[in-house]
Tab-separated table of C-alpha atoms in Angstrom:
chain	number	residue	atom	x	y	z
A	518	UNK	CA	57.898	98.144	-153.230
A	519	UNK	CA	55.648	96.656	-155.898
A	520	UNK	CA	53.604	94.019	-154.087
A	521	UNK	CA	51.476	93.243	-157.142
A	522	UNK	CA	54.487	92.281	-159.241
A	523	UNK	CA	55.934	90.087	-156.478
A	524	UNK	CA	52.695	88.140	-156.141
A	525	UNK	CA	52.536	87.674	-159.868
A	526	UNK	CA	56.051	86.226	-160.041
A	527	UNK	CA	55.436	83.747	-157.218
A	528	UNK	CA	52.186	82.692	-158.816
A	529	UNK	CA	53.987	81.772	-161.999
A	530	UNK	CA	56.716	79.652	-160.329
A	531	UNK	CA	55.251	78.031	-157.226
A	532	UNK	CA	52.460	75.553	-156.715
A	533	UNK	CA	51.284	77.172	-153.506
A	534	UNK	CA	49.088	79.525	-155.496
A	535	UNK	CA	47.194	76.708	-157.182
A	536	UNK	CA	43.698	76.951	-155.800
A	537	UNK	CA	42.749	74.331	-153.264
A	538	UNK	CA	39.268	74.021	-154.685
A	539	UNK	CA	40.619	72.592	-157.939
A	540	UNK	CA	40.518	68.824	-158.470
A	541	UNK	CA	43.813	66.896	-158.661
A	542	UNK	CA	43.364	66.554	-162.420
A	543	UNK	CA	42.727	70.284	-162.837
A	544	UNK	CA	45.684	71.157	-160.610
A	545	UNK	CA	47.925	68.955	-162.746
A	546	UNK	CA	46.843	70.771	-165.911
A	547	UNK	CA	47.714	74.151	-164.447
A	548	UNK	CA	51.234	73.125	-163.361
A	549	UNK	CA	54.385	73.723	-165.358
A	550	UNK	CA	57.151	71.086	-165.573
A	551	UNK	CA	58.952	72.166	-162.425
A	552	UNK	CA	55.738	72.246	-160.405
A	553	UNK	CA	54.765	68.780	-161.596
A	554	UNK	CA	58.126	67.366	-160.488
A	555	UNK	CA	57.799	69.019	-157.076
A	556	UNK	CA	54.286	67.618	-156.754
A	557	UNK	CA	55.385	64.082	-157.619
A	558	UNK	CA	58.377	64.286	-155.314
A	559	UNK	CA	56.351	65.579	-152.369
A	560	UNK	CA	53.317	63.328	-152.656
A	561	UNK	CA	54.300	60.144	-154.477
A	562	UNK	CA	58.069	59.549	-154.657
A	563	UNK	CA	58.630	58.614	-151.001
A	564	UNK	CA	55.515	56.442	-150.973
A	565	UNK	CA	56.717	54.659	-154.101
A	566	UNK	CA	60.159	54.058	-152.560
A	567	UNK	CA	58.597	52.629	-149.386
A	568	UNK	CA	56.296	50.353	-151.407
A	569	UNK	CA	59.180	49.127	-153.561
A	570	UNK	CA	61.270	48.430	-150.453
A	571	UNK	CA	58.463	46.414	-148.855
A	572	UNK	CA	57.867	44.446	-152.061
A	573	UNK	CA	61.588	43.669	-152.382
A	574	UNK	CA	61.843	42.652	-148.706
A	575	UNK	CA	58.808	40.377	-148.842
A	576	UNK	CA	59.961	38.929	-152.163
A	577	UNK	CA	63.366	38.113	-150.700
A	578	UNK	CA	61.801	36.319	-147.731
A	579	UNK	CA	59.447	34.339	-149.955
A	580	UNK	CA	62.283	33.385	-152.288
A	581	UNK	CA	64.368	32.143	-149.358
A	582	UNK	CA	61.452	30.197	-147.874
A	583	UNK	CA	60.165	28.656	-151.081
A	584	UNK	CA	63.419	27.970	-152.916
A	585	UNK	CA	64.544	24.343	-152.643
A	586	UNK	CA	67.458	23.957	-150.240
A	587	UNK	CA	70.569	22.071	-151.380
A	588	UNK	CA	70.919	18.522	-150.107
A	589	UNK	CA	73.569	18.089	-147.413
A	590	UNK	CA	75.664	15.279	-148.894
A	591	UNK	CA	78.485	15.270	-146.347
A	592	UNK	CA	78.953	16.806	-142.915
A	593	UNK	CA	82.214	16.849	-140.954
A	594	UNK	CA	82.550	17.977	-137.341
A	595	UNK	CA	86.063	18.747	-136.106
A	596	UNK	CA	86.487	18.964	-132.342
A	597	UNK	CA	89.381	21.027	-130.954
A	598	UNK	CA	90.762	21.430	-134.460
A	599	UNK	CA	94.507	21.583	-135.053
A	600	UNK	CA	93.934	22.902	-138.581
A	601	UNK	CA	93.789	26.555	-139.585
A	602	UNK	CA	90.624	27.903	-141.275
A	603	UNK	CA	92.583	28.074	-144.539
A	604	UNK	CA	93.538	24.391	-144.294
A	605	UNK	CA	89.950	23.473	-143.489
A	606	UNK	CA	88.652	25.430	-146.484
A	607	UNK	CA	91.194	23.817	-148.795
A	608	UNK	CA	90.247	20.377	-147.513
A	609	UNK	CA	86.550	21.073	-148.142
A	610	UNK	CA	87.197	22.462	-151.631
A	611	UNK	CA	89.334	19.497	-152.687
A	612	UNK	CA	86.829	17.004	-151.339
A	613	UNK	CA	83.938	18.693	-153.149
A	614	UNK	CA	85.919	18.459	-156.377
A	615	UNK	CA	86.583	14.787	-155.681
A	616	UNK	CA	82.888	13.940	-155.362
A	617	UNK	CA	81.927	16.259	-158.254
A	618	UNK	CA	79.620	18.321	-156.052
A	619	UNK	CA	76.720	20.010	-157.847
A	620	UNK	CA	76.719	23.413	-156.129
A	621	UNK	CA	73.170	24.176	-157.280
A	622	UNK	CA	71.595	21.177	-155.582
A	623	UNK	CA	74.201	19.898	-153.098
A	624	UNK	CA	76.361	21.175	-150.278
A	625	UNK	CA	78.871	19.970	-147.696
A	626	UNK	CA	79.545	21.224	-144.189
A	627	UNK	CA	83.015	21.260	-142.621
A	628	UNK	CA	82.475	22.635	-139.117
A	629	UNK	CA	85.513	23.236	-136.923
A	630	UNK	CA	83.582	25.238	-134.345
A	631	UNK	CA	83.486	22.522	-131.686
A	632	UNK	CA	85.903	23.393	-128.883
A	633	UNK	CA	85.325	21.156	-125.911
A	634	UNK	CA	87.036	21.754	-122.609
A	635	UNK	CA	86.475	20.112	-119.262
A	636	UNK	CA	83.004	20.987	-118.011
A	637	UNK	CA	81.862	22.411	-121.381
A	638	UNK	CA	78.500	20.679	-121.313
A	639	UNK	CA	76.841	23.097	-123.740
A	640	UNK	CA	79.143	22.206	-126.660
A	641	UNK	CA	78.999	18.532	-125.744
A	642	UNK	CA	75.201	18.648	-125.802
A	643	UNK	CA	75.177	20.455	-129.165
A	644	UNK	CA	77.427	17.805	-130.663
A	645	UNK	CA	75.400	14.940	-129.177
A	646	UNK	CA	72.145	16.433	-130.487
A	647	UNK	CA	73.397	16.985	-134.047
A	648	UNK	CA	74.852	13.491	-134.057
A	649	UNK	CA	71.637	11.886	-132.778
A	650	UNK	CA	69.449	13.467	-135.468
A	651	UNK	CA	71.760	12.462	-138.312
A	652	UNK	CA	73.180	15.915	-139.049
A	653	UNK	CA	76.776	14.686	-138.816
A	654	UNK	CA	78.522	12.051	-140.885
A	655	UNK	CA	82.070	12.078	-139.573
A	656	UNK	CA	83.763	13.428	-136.464
A	657	UNK	CA	87.481	14.221	-136.162
A	658	UNK	CA	88.795	14.735	-132.634
A	659	UNK	CA	91.782	14.330	-130.313
A	660	UNK	CA	92.141	10.906	-128.740
A	661	UNK	CA	91.108	12.215	-125.315
A	662	UNK	CA	87.780	13.460	-126.718
A	663	UNK	CA	87.257	10.177	-128.561
A	664	UNK	CA	87.709	8.294	-125.282
A	665	UNK	CA	85.055	10.539	-123.757
A	666	UNK	CA	82.402	10.117	-126.465
A	667	UNK	CA	83.001	6.679	-127.974
A	668	UNK	CA	82.019	4.496	-124.980
A	669	UNK	CA	78.598	6.201	-124.893
A	670	UNK	CA	77.695	4.794	-128.309
A	671	UNK	CA	77.907	7.955	-130.419
A	672	UNK	CA	79.922	6.266	-133.154
A	673	UNK	CA	79.309	3.369	-135.511
A	674	UNK	CA	81.156	0.071	-135.579
A	675	UNK	CA	83.658	0.241	-138.419
A	676	UNK	CA	83.341	-3.503	-139.004
A	677	UNK	CA	79.661	-2.953	-139.780
A	678	UNK	CA	79.982	0.254	-141.791
A	679	UNK	CA	83.039	-0.286	-143.957
A	680	UNK	CA	83.417	-2.705	-146.861
A	681	UNK	CA	85.691	-5.618	-146.011
A	682	UNK	CA	88.511	-4.523	-148.334
A	683	UNK	CA	88.595	-0.991	-146.897
A	684	UNK	CA	88.382	-2.303	-143.335
A	685	UNK	CA	91.420	-4.512	-143.951
A	686	UNK	CA	93.368	-1.702	-145.621
A	687	UNK	CA	92.753	0.591	-142.658
A	688	UNK	CA	93.310	-2.080	-139.981
A	689	UNK	CA	96.739	-0.707	-138.900
A	690	UNK	CA	95.050	2.589	-138.006
A	691	UNK	CA	91.906	1.282	-136.290
A	692	UNK	CA	91.239	2.175	-132.656
A	693	UNK	CA	89.313	-0.151	-130.349
A	694	UNK	CA	86.961	0.975	-127.623
A	695	UNK	CA	84.701	-0.631	-125.033
A	696	UNK	CA	81.115	0.546	-124.633
A	697	UNK	CA	79.405	1.254	-121.350
A	698	UNK	CA	75.773	0.962	-120.349
A	699	UNK	CA	73.402	3.722	-119.226
A	700	UNK	CA	74.843	3.495	-115.713
A	701	UNK	CA	78.353	4.193	-116.969
A	702	UNK	CA	79.595	0.642	-116.425
A	703	UNK	CA	81.726	-0.915	-119.171
A	704	UNK	CA	80.050	-3.846	-120.876
A	705	UNK	CA	82.075	-7.049	-121.002
A	706	UNK	CA	82.800	-8.189	-124.529
A	707	UNK	CA	81.741	-4.871	-126.058
A	708	UNK	CA	85.148	-4.092	-127.520
A	709	UNK	CA	84.772	-2.854	-131.094
A	710	UNK	CA	86.649	-0.725	-133.593
A	711	UNK	CA	85.135	2.751	-133.433
A	712	UNK	CA	87.957	5.035	-134.537
A	713	UNK	CA	90.613	5.530	-137.210
A	714	UNK	CA	93.882	7.338	-136.498
A	715	UNK	CA	94.446	9.983	-139.144
A	716	UNK	CA	97.276	12.030	-137.631
A	717	UNK	CA	99.789	10.187	-139.846
A	718	UNK	CA	97.949	11.066	-143.066
A	719	UNK	CA	99.057	13.846	-145.411
A	720	UNK	CA	96.433	16.149	-143.863
A	721	UNK	CA	98.405	16.504	-140.631
A	722	UNK	CA	101.861	16.270	-142.148
A	723	UNK	CA	104.281	18.672	-140.482
A	724	UNK	CA	101.919	19.551	-137.621
A	725	UNK	CA	103.028	19.312	-134.020
A	726	UNK	CA	100.185	17.476	-132.317
A	727	UNK	CA	99.808	16.936	-128.590
A	728	UNK	CA	97.965	13.655	-129.050
A	729	UNK	CA	96.714	11.337	-131.794
A	730	UNK	CA	93.792	12.478	-133.944
A	731	UNK	CA	90.885	10.064	-134.353
A	732	UNK	CA	88.177	9.941	-137.013
A	733	UNK	CA	84.884	8.220	-136.256
A	734	UNK	CA	81.805	7.570	-138.354
A	735	UNK	CA	78.725	8.916	-136.669
A	736	UNK	CA	76.072	6.414	-135.731
A	737	UNK	CA	73.222	7.883	-137.803
A	738	UNK	CA	75.130	8.989	-140.899
A	739	UNK	CA	72.874	9.159	-143.985
A	740	UNK	CA	75.773	9.656	-146.432
A	741	UNK	CA	77.888	6.530	-146.114
A	742	UNK	CA	79.015	6.604	-149.749
A	743	UNK	CA	80.612	10.018	-149.307
A	744	UNK	CA	82.037	8.970	-145.940
A	745	UNK	CA	83.997	6.282	-147.774
A	746	UNK	CA	85.032	8.855	-150.371
A	747	UNK	CA	86.363	11.040	-147.563
A	748	UNK	CA	88.381	8.132	-146.143
A	749	UNK	CA	89.869	7.456	-149.577
A	750	UNK	CA	90.665	11.166	-149.819
A	751	UNK	CA	92.533	11.088	-146.486
A	752	UNK	CA	94.293	7.779	-147.132
A	753	UNK	CA	95.023	8.440	-150.787
A	754	UNK	CA	98.589	7.212	-150.366
A	755	UNK	CA	97.443	3.695	-149.435
């Protein structure tokens, strides 16, 4: 067995025979193309990939944090929805086209994730909180839920919010409610129109509903112009 020849062959092909006492620059000069690629792959490639990943990750976070968020121009909460997700999406898409939504700077929210059952205080609290801070413009709900929330003052007086002509046009569909005080006692003379029946509109046509569906304008809505647009969208046959 020719040991001398074997050592010579390995020395020509592998970088393990490059002397350790050479500087990095000198080592690089003594390497052939294959050895240089192996050197880069072993010492720099993985580090470069990790650095690039970190830069991309940090850049993505900074872009998300610093990019201006679209303005929420209309927010709809649907409690115990009778509509399918497809119907909800179609409704949102058509309404956005109606108001000529600028997708770069504006957005709407149609949230049908509110399912309230007896004793479901967590969902009730979530709804009450979003409503109180002005995150909701309009709420659509079964009549039984309306009767639960309306007396507590969650919804705006339609006589105060709507223009006179629209109020008169919608008068056959308006729902009256009495308010109660902090002790849960109904206040005499507090009767006011707080809801609009929408179960007879085209949106619910053909649906088998267990009870009437009521729409209310939330007390702290910041987007009253689009609320009126949504009412015109629902009652487009008037």
